[in-house]
mmCIF file of C-alpha atoms and ligand atoms in Angstrom:
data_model
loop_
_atom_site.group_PDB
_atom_site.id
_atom_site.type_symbol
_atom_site.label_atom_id
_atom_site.label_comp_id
_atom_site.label_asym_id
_atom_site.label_seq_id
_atom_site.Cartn_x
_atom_site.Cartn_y
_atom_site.Cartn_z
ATOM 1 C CA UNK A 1 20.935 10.467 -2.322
ATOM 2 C CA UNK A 2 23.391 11.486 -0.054
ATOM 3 C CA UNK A 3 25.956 13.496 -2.066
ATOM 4 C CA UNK A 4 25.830 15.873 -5.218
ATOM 5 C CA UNK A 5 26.983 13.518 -7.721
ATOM 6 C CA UNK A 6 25.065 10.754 -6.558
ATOM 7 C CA UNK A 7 21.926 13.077 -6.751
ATOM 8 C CA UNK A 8 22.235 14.459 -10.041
ATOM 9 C CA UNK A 9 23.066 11.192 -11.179
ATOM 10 C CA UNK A 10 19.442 10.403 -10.444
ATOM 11 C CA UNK A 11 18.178 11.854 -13.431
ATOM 12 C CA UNK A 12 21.328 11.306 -15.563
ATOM 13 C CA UNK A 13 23.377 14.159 -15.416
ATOM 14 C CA UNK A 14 26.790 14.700 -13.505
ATOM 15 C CA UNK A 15 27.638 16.882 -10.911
ATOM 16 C CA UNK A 16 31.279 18.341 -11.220
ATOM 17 C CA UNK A 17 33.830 21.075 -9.496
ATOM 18 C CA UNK A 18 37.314 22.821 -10.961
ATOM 19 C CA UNK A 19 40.264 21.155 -9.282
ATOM 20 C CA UNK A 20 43.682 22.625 -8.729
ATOM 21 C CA UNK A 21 46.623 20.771 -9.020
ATOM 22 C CA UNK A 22 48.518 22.436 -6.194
ATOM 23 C CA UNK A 23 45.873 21.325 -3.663
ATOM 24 C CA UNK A 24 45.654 17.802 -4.104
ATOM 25 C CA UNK A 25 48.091 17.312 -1.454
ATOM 26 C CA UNK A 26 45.633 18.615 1.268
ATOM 27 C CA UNK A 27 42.972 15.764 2.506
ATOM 28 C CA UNK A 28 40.244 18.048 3.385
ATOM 29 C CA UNK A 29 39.850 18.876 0.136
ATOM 30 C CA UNK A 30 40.425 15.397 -1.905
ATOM 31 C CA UNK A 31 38.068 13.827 0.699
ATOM 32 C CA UNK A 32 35.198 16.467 -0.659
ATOM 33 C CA UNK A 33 36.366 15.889 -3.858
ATOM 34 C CA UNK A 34 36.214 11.956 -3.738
ATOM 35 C CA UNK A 35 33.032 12.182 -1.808
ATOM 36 C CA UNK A 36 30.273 14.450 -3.805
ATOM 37 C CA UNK A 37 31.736 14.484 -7.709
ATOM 38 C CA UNK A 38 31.757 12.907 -10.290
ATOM 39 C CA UNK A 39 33.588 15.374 -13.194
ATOM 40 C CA UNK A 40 36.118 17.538 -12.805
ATOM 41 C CA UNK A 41 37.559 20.489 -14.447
ATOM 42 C CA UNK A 42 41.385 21.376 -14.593
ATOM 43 C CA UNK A 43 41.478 25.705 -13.438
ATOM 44 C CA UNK A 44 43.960 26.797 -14.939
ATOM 45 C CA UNK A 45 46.445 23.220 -15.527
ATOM 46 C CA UNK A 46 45.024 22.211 -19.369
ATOM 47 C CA UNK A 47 44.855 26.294 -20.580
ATOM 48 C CA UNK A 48 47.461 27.295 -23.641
ATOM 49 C CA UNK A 49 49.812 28.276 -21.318
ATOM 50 C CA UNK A 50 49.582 25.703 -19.121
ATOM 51 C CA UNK A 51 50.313 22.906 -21.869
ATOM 52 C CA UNK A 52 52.376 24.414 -24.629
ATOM 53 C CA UNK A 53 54.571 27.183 -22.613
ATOM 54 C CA UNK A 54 57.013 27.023 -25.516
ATOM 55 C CA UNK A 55 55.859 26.458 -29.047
ATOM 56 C CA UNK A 56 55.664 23.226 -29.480
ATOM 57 C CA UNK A 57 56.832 21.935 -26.346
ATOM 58 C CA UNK A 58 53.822 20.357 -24.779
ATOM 59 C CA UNK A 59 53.763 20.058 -20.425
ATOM 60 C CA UNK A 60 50.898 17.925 -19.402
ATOM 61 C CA UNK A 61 52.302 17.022 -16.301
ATOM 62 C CA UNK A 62 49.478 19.092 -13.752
ATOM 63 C CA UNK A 63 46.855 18.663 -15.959
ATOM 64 C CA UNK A 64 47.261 14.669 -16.225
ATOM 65 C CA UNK A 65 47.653 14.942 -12.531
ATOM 66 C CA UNK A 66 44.335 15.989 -12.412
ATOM 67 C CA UNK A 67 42.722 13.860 -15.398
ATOM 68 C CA UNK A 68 44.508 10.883 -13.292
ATOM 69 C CA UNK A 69 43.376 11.636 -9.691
ATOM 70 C CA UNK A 70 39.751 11.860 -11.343
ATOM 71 C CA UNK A 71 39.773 8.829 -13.741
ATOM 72 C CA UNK A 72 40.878 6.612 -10.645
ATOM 73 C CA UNK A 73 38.220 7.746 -8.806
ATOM 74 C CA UNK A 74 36.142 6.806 -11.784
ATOM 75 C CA UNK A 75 35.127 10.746 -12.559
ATOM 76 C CA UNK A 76 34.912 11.949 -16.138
ATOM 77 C CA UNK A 77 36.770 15.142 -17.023
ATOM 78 C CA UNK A 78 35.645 18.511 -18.950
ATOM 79 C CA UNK A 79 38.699 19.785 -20.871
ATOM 80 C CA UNK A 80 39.285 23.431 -20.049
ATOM 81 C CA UNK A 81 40.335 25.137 -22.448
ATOM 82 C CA UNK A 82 41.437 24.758 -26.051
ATOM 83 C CA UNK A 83 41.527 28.044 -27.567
ATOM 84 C CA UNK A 84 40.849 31.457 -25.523
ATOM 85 C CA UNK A 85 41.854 34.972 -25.783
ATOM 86 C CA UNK A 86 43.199 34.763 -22.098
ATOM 87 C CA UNK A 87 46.358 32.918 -20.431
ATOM 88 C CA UNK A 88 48.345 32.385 -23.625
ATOM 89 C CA UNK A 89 51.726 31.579 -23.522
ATOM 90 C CA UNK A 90 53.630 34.521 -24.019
ATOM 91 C CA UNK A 91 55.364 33.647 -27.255
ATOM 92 C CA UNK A 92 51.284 33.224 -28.902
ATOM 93 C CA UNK A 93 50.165 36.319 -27.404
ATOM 94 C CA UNK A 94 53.292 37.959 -29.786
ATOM 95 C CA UNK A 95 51.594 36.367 -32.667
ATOM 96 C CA UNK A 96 49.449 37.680 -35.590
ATOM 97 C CA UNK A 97 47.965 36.842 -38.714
ATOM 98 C CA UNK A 98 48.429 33.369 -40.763
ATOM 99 C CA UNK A 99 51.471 32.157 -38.297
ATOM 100 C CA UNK A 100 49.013 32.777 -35.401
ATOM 101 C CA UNK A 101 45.800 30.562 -37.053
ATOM 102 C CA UNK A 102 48.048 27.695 -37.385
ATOM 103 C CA UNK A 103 49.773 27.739 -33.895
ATOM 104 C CA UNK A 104 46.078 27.680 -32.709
ATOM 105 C CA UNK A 105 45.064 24.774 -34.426
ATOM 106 C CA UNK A 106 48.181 23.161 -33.656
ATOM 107 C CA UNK A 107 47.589 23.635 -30.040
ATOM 108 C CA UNK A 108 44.213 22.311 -30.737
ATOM 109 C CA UNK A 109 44.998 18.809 -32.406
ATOM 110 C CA UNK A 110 48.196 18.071 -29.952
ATOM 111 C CA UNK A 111 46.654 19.079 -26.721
ATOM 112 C CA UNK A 112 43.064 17.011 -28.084
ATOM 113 C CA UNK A 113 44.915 14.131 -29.392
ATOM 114 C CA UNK A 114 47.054 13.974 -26.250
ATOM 115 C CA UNK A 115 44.325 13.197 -24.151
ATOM 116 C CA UNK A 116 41.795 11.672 -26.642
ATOM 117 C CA UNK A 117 39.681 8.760 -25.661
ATOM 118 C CA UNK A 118 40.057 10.597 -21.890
ATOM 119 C CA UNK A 119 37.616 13.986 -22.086
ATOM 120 C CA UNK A 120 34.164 13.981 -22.026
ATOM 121 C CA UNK A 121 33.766 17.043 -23.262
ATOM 122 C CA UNK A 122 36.619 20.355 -24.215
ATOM 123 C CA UNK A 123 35.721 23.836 -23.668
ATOM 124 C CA UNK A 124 37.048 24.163 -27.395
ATOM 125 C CA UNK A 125 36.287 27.776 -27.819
ATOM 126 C CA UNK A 126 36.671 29.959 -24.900
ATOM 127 C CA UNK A 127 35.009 33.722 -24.390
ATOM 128 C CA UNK A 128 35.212 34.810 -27.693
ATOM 129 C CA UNK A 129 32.362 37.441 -27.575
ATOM 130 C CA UNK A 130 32.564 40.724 -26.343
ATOM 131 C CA UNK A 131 30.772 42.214 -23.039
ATOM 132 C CA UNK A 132 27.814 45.361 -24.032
ATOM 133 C CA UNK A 133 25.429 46.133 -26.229
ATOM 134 C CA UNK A 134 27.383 44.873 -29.512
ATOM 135 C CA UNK A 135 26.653 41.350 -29.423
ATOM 136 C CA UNK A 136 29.757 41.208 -31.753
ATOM 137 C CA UNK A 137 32.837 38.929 -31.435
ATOM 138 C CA UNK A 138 35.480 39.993 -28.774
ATOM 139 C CA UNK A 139 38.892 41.866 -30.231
ATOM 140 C CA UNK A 140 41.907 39.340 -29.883
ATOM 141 C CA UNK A 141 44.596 38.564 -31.619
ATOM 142 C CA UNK A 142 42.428 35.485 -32.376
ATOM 143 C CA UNK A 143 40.051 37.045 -33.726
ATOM 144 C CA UNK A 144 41.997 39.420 -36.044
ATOM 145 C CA UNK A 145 43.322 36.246 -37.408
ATOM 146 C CA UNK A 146 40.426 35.946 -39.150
ATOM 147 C CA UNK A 147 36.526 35.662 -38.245
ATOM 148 C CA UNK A 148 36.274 31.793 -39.055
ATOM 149 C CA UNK A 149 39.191 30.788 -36.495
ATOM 150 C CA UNK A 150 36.549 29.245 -33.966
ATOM 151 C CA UNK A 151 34.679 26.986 -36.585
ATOM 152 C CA UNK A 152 38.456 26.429 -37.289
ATOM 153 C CA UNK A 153 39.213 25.167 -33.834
ATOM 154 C CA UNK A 154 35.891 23.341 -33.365
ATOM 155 C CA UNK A 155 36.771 21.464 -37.086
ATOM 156 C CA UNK A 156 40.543 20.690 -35.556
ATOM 157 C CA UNK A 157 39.142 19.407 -32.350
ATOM 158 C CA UNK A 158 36.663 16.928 -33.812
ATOM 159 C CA UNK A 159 39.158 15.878 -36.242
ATOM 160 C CA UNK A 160 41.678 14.829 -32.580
ATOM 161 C CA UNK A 161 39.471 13.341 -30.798
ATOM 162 C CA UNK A 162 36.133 12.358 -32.141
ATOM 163 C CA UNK A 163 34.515 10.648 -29.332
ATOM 164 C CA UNK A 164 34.902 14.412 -27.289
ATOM 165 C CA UNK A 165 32.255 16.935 -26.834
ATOM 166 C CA UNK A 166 32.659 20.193 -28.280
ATOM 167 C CA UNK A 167 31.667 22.914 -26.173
ATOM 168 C CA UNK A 168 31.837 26.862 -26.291
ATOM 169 C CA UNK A 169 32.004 28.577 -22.895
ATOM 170 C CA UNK A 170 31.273 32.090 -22.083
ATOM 171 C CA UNK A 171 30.318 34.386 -19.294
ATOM 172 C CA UNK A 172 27.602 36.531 -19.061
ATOM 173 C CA UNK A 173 25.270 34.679 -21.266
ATOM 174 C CA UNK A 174 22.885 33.885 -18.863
ATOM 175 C CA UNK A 175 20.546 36.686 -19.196
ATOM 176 C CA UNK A 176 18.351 35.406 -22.382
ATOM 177 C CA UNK A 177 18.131 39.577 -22.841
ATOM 178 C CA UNK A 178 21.664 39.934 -23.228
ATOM 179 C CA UNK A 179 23.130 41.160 -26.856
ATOM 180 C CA UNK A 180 26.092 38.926 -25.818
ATOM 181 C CA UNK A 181 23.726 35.998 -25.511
ATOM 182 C CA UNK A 182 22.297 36.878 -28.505
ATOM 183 C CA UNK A 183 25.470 36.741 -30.280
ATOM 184 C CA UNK A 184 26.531 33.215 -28.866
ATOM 185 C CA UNK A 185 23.122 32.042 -29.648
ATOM 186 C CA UNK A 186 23.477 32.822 -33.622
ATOM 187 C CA UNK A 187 26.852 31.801 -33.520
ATOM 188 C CA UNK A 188 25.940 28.050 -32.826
ATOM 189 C CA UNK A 189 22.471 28.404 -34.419
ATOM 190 C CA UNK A 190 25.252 29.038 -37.915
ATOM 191 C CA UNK A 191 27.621 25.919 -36.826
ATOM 192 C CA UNK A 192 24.651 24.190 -36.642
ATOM 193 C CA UNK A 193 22.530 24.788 -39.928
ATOM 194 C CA UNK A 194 26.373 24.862 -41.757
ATOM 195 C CA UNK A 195 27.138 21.097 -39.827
ATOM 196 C CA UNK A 196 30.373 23.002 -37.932
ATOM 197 C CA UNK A 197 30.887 20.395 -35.609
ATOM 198 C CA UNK A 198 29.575 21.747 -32.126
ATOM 199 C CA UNK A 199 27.824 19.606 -29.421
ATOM 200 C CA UNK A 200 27.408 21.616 -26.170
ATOM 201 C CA UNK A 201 26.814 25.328 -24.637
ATOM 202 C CA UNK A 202 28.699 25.870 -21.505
ATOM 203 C CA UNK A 203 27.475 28.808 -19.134
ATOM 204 C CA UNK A 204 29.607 29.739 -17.132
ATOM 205 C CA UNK A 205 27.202 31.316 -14.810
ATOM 206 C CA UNK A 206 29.534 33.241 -12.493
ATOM 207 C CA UNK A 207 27.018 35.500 -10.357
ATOM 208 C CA UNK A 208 26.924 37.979 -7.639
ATOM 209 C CA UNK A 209 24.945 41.373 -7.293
ATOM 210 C CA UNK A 210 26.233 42.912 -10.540
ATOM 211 C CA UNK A 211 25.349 40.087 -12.102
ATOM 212 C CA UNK A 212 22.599 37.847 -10.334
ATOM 213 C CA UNK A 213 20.998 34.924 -11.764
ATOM 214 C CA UNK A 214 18.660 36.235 -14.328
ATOM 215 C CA UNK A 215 14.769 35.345 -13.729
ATOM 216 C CA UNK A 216 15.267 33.924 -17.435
ATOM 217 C CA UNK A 217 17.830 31.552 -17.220
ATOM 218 C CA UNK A 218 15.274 28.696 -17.474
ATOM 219 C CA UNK A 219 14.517 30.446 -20.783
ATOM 220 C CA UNK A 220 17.922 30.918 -22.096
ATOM 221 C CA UNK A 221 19.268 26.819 -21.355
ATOM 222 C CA UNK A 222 15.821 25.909 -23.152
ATOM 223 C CA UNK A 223 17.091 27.954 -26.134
ATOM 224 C CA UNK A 224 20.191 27.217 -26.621
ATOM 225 C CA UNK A 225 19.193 23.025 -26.048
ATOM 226 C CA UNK A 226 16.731 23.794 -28.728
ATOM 227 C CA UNK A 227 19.200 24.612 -31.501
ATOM 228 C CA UNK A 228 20.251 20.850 -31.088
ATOM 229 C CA UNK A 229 23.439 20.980 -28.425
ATOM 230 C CA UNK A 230 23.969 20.034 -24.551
ATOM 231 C CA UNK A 231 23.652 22.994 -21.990
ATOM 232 C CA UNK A 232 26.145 22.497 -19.263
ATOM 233 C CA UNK A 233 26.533 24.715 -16.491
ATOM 234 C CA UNK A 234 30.397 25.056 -16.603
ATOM 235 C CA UNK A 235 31.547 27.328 -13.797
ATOM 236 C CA UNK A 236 29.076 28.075 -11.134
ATOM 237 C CA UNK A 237 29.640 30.593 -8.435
ATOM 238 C CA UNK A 238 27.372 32.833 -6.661
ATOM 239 C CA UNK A 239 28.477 35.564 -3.987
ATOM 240 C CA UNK A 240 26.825 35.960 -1.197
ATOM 241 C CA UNK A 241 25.803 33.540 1.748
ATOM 242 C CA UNK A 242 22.940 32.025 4.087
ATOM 243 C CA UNK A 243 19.573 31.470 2.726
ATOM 244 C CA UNK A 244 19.955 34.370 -0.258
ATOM 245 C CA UNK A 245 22.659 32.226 -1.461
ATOM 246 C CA UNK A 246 20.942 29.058 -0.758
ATOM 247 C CA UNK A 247 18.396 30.145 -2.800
ATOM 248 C CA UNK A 248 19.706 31.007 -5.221
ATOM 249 C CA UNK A 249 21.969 27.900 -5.776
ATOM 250 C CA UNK A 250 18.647 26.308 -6.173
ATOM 251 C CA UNK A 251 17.067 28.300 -8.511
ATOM 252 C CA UNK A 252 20.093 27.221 -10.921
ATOM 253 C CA UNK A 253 19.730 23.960 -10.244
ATOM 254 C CA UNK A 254 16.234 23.609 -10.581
ATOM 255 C CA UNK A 255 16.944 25.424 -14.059
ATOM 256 C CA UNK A 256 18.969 23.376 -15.218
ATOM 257 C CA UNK A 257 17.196 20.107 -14.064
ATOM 258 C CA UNK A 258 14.066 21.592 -16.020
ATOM 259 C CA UNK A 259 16.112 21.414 -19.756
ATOM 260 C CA UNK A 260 16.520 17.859 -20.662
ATOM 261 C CA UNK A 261 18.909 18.647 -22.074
ATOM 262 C CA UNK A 262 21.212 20.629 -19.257
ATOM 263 C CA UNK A 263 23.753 17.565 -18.916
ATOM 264 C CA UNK A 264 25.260 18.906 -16.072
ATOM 265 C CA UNK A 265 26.482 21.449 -13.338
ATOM 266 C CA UNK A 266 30.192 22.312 -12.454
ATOM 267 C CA UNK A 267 30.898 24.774 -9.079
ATOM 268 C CA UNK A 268 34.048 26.842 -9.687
ATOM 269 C CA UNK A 269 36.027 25.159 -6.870
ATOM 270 C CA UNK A 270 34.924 23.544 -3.753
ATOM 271 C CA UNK A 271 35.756 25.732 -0.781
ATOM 272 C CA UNK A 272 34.446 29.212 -0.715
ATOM 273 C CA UNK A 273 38.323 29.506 -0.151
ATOM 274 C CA UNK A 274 39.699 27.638 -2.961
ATOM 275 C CA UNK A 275 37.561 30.335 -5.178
ATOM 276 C CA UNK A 276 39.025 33.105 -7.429
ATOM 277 C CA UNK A 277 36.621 35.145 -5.665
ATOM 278 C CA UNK A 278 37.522 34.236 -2.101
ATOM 279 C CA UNK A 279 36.192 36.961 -0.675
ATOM 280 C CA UNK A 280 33.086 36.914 -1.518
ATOM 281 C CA UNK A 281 32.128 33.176 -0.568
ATOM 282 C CA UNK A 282 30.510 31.914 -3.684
ATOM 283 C CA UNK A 283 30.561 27.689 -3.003
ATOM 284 C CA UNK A 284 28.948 24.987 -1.346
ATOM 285 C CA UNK A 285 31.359 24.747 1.305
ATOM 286 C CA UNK A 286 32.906 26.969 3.860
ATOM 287 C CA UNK A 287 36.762 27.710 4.326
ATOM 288 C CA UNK A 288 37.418 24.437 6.874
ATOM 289 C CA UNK A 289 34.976 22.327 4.331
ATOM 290 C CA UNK A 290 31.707 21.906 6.103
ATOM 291 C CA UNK A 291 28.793 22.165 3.821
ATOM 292 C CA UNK A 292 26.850 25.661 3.551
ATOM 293 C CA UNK A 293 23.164 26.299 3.609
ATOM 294 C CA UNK A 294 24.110 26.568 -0.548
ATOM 295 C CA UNK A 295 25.132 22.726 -0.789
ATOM 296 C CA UNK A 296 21.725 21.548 1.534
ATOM 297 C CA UNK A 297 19.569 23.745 -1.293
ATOM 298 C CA UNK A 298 21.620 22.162 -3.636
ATOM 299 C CA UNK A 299 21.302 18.837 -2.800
ATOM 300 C CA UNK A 300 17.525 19.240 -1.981
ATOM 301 C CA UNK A 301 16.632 20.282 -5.237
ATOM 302 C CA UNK A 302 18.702 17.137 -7.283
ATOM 303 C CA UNK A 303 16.828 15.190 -5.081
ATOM 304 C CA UNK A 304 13.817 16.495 -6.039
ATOM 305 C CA UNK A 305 14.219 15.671 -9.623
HETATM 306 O O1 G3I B 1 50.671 29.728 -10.761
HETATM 307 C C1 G3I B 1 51.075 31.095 -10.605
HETATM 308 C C2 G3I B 1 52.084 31.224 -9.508
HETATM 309 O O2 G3I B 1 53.239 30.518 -9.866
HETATM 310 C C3 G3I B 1 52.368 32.709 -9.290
HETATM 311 O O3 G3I B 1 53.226 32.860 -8.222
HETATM 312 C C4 G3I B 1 51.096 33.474 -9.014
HETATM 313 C C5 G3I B 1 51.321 34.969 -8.855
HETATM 314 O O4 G3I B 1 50.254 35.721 -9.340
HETATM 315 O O5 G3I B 1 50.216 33.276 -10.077
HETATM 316 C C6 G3I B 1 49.865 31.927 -10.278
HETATM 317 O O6 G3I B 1 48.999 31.850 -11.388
HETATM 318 C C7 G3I B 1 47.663 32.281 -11.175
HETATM 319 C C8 G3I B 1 46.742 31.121 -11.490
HETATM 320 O O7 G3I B 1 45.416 31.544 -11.418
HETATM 321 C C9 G3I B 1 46.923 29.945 -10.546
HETATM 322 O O8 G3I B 1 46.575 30.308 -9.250
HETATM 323 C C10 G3I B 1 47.403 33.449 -12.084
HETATM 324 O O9 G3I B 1 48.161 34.565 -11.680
HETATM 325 C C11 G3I B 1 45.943 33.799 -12.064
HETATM 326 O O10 G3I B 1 45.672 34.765 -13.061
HETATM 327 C C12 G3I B 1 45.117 32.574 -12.347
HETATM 328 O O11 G3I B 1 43.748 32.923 -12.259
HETATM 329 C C13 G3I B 1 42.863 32.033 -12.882
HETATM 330 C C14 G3I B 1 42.081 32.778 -13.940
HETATM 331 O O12 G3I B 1 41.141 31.913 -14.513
HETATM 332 C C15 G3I B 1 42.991 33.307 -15.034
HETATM 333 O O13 G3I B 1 42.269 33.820 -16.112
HETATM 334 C C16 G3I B 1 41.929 31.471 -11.836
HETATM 335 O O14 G3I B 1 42.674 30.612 -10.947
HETATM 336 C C17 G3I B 1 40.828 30.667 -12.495
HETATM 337 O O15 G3I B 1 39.842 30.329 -11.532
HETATM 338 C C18 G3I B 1 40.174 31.496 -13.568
HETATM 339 O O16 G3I B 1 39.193 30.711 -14.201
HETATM 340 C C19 G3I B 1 38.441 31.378 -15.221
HETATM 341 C C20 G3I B 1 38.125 30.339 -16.273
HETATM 342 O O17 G3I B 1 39.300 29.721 -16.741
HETATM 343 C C21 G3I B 1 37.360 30.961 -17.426
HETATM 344 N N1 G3I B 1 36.180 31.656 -16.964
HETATM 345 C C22 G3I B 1 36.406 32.622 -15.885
HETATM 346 C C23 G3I B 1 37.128 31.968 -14.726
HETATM 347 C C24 G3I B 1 37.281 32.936 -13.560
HETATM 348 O O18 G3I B 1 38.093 34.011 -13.906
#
């Protein structure tokens, strides 16, 4: 096959990027777009802040002009992000306690039954464990509220919109070593043996030298798809460029097409400059949207499958 999406749909799974709303209006991009995927992630247009700025005045407009631009292209979406420490609306982030809890979970049920019937899969949970050696649950004013809040969320989500996935997303959980791993991995192996409804992992998998792509990440997909959920890999980036970068691009892929279970891969934006890390040129395709040595690895290996 001749593009990523059409590639990874030879062996089932999708093949997906984070779209901005603000850059829809430039062709270059929505050609690429059109052309090589098939699932898309909102960056920043379906986060708290994004769709309930004031309490309890919902604003869907970006985000549905995303979930529309993909759906009439016939692309599925991943809902980004339900509940998260990160880019809440300023009058949650003033929030504590009991009043908090249930502003979360009625963020949770409006923004899920808004656009139920229309997500493949929500990033319900977002980051909630902490970076080190603790393995322990991230401080947050989410968290304060009381250590169940994220079965809480993943109960209110199913309850919304059954037919959804229910994922929880984190960073640096890649390295099967890692206590933070570790902690994510009992986490769901609890939901599980309790019957908290949870039906995916989503690795991030942001990488660059600090953090390269672990020689275990085989190991650590297999893992968590063994406790009974979906892997997806949610928000792939890797610094660097030319055949290092190629390389490595495949190694993930060929990772993930190894777990039956890995349902999918999402890049973190399409051109190395649409990327939160611009600078360090972490996608498949270059600033004026030509594809990189990355995408050909890329490609090569879905093919493979
Ligand atoms: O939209 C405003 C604009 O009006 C304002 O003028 C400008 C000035 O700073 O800011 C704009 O908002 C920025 C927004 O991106 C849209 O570009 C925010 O400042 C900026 O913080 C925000 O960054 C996003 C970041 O999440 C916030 O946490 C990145 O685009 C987005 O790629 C990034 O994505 C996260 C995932 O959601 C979770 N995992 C990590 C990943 C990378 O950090």
């Amino acid at each position: 096959a001749s593009t990523l999406a059409a590639a990874a749909q030879q062996s089932g799974r999708y093949f997906g990027t984070a779209v901005a709303a603000g850059r829809l209006g430039d062709s270059t991009y929505v050609n690429i777009l059109n052309r090589e995927f098939d699932m898309v992630t909102a960056e920043n247009e379906m986060k708290m802040d994004a769709t309930e700025p004031n309490q309890n005045q919902f604003s869907y407009g970006s985000g549905d002009r995303i979930l529309n631009q993909a759906r009439n292209q016939g692309k599925r979406v991943r809902g980004h992000a339900l509940a998260w420490h990160a880019q809440q609306p300023g009058w949650m982030q003033r929030m504590e306690g009991s009043s908090l809890r249930q502003a979360m979970l009625n963020h949770v049920t409006q923004v899920a039954t808004y656009y139920r019937g229309k997500i493949y899969a929500w990033d319900v949970v977002n980051e909630a464990f902490a970076d080190g050696s603790s393995g322990a649950r991230r401080d947050s004013n989410l968290q304060r509220s009381g250590n169940d809040w994220i079965e809480a969320a993943f109960r209110a989500a199913r309850a919304a919109d059954p037919g959804a996935k229910l994922c929880y997303n984190d960073y640096n959980t890649d390295d099967w070593t890692h206590a933070k791993t570790q902690g994510v991995y009992r986490m769901v192996q609890d939901f599980k043996s309790r019957g908290v409804p949870i039906d995916c992992v989503g690795l991030q998998s942001h990488f660059n030298s600090q953090s390269p792509v672990p020689s275990n990440y085989q190991t650590t997909l297999q893992n968590f798809a063994n406790l009974g959920v979906d892997v997806q890999i949610t928000e792939l980036d890797i610094e660097g460029s030319g055949s290092a970068q190629a390389d490595n691009f495949r190694r993930v892929t060929e990772a993930c097409l190894a777990v039956a279970r890995c349902t999918g891969i999402t890049v973190w934006g399409i051109r190395d400059t649409d990327s939160w890390r611009a600078y360090g040129t972490p996608l498949l395709f270059d600033g004026s949207g030509n594809k990189k040595a990355a995408y050909n690895s890329t490609l090569n290996a879905l093919n493979a499958a």
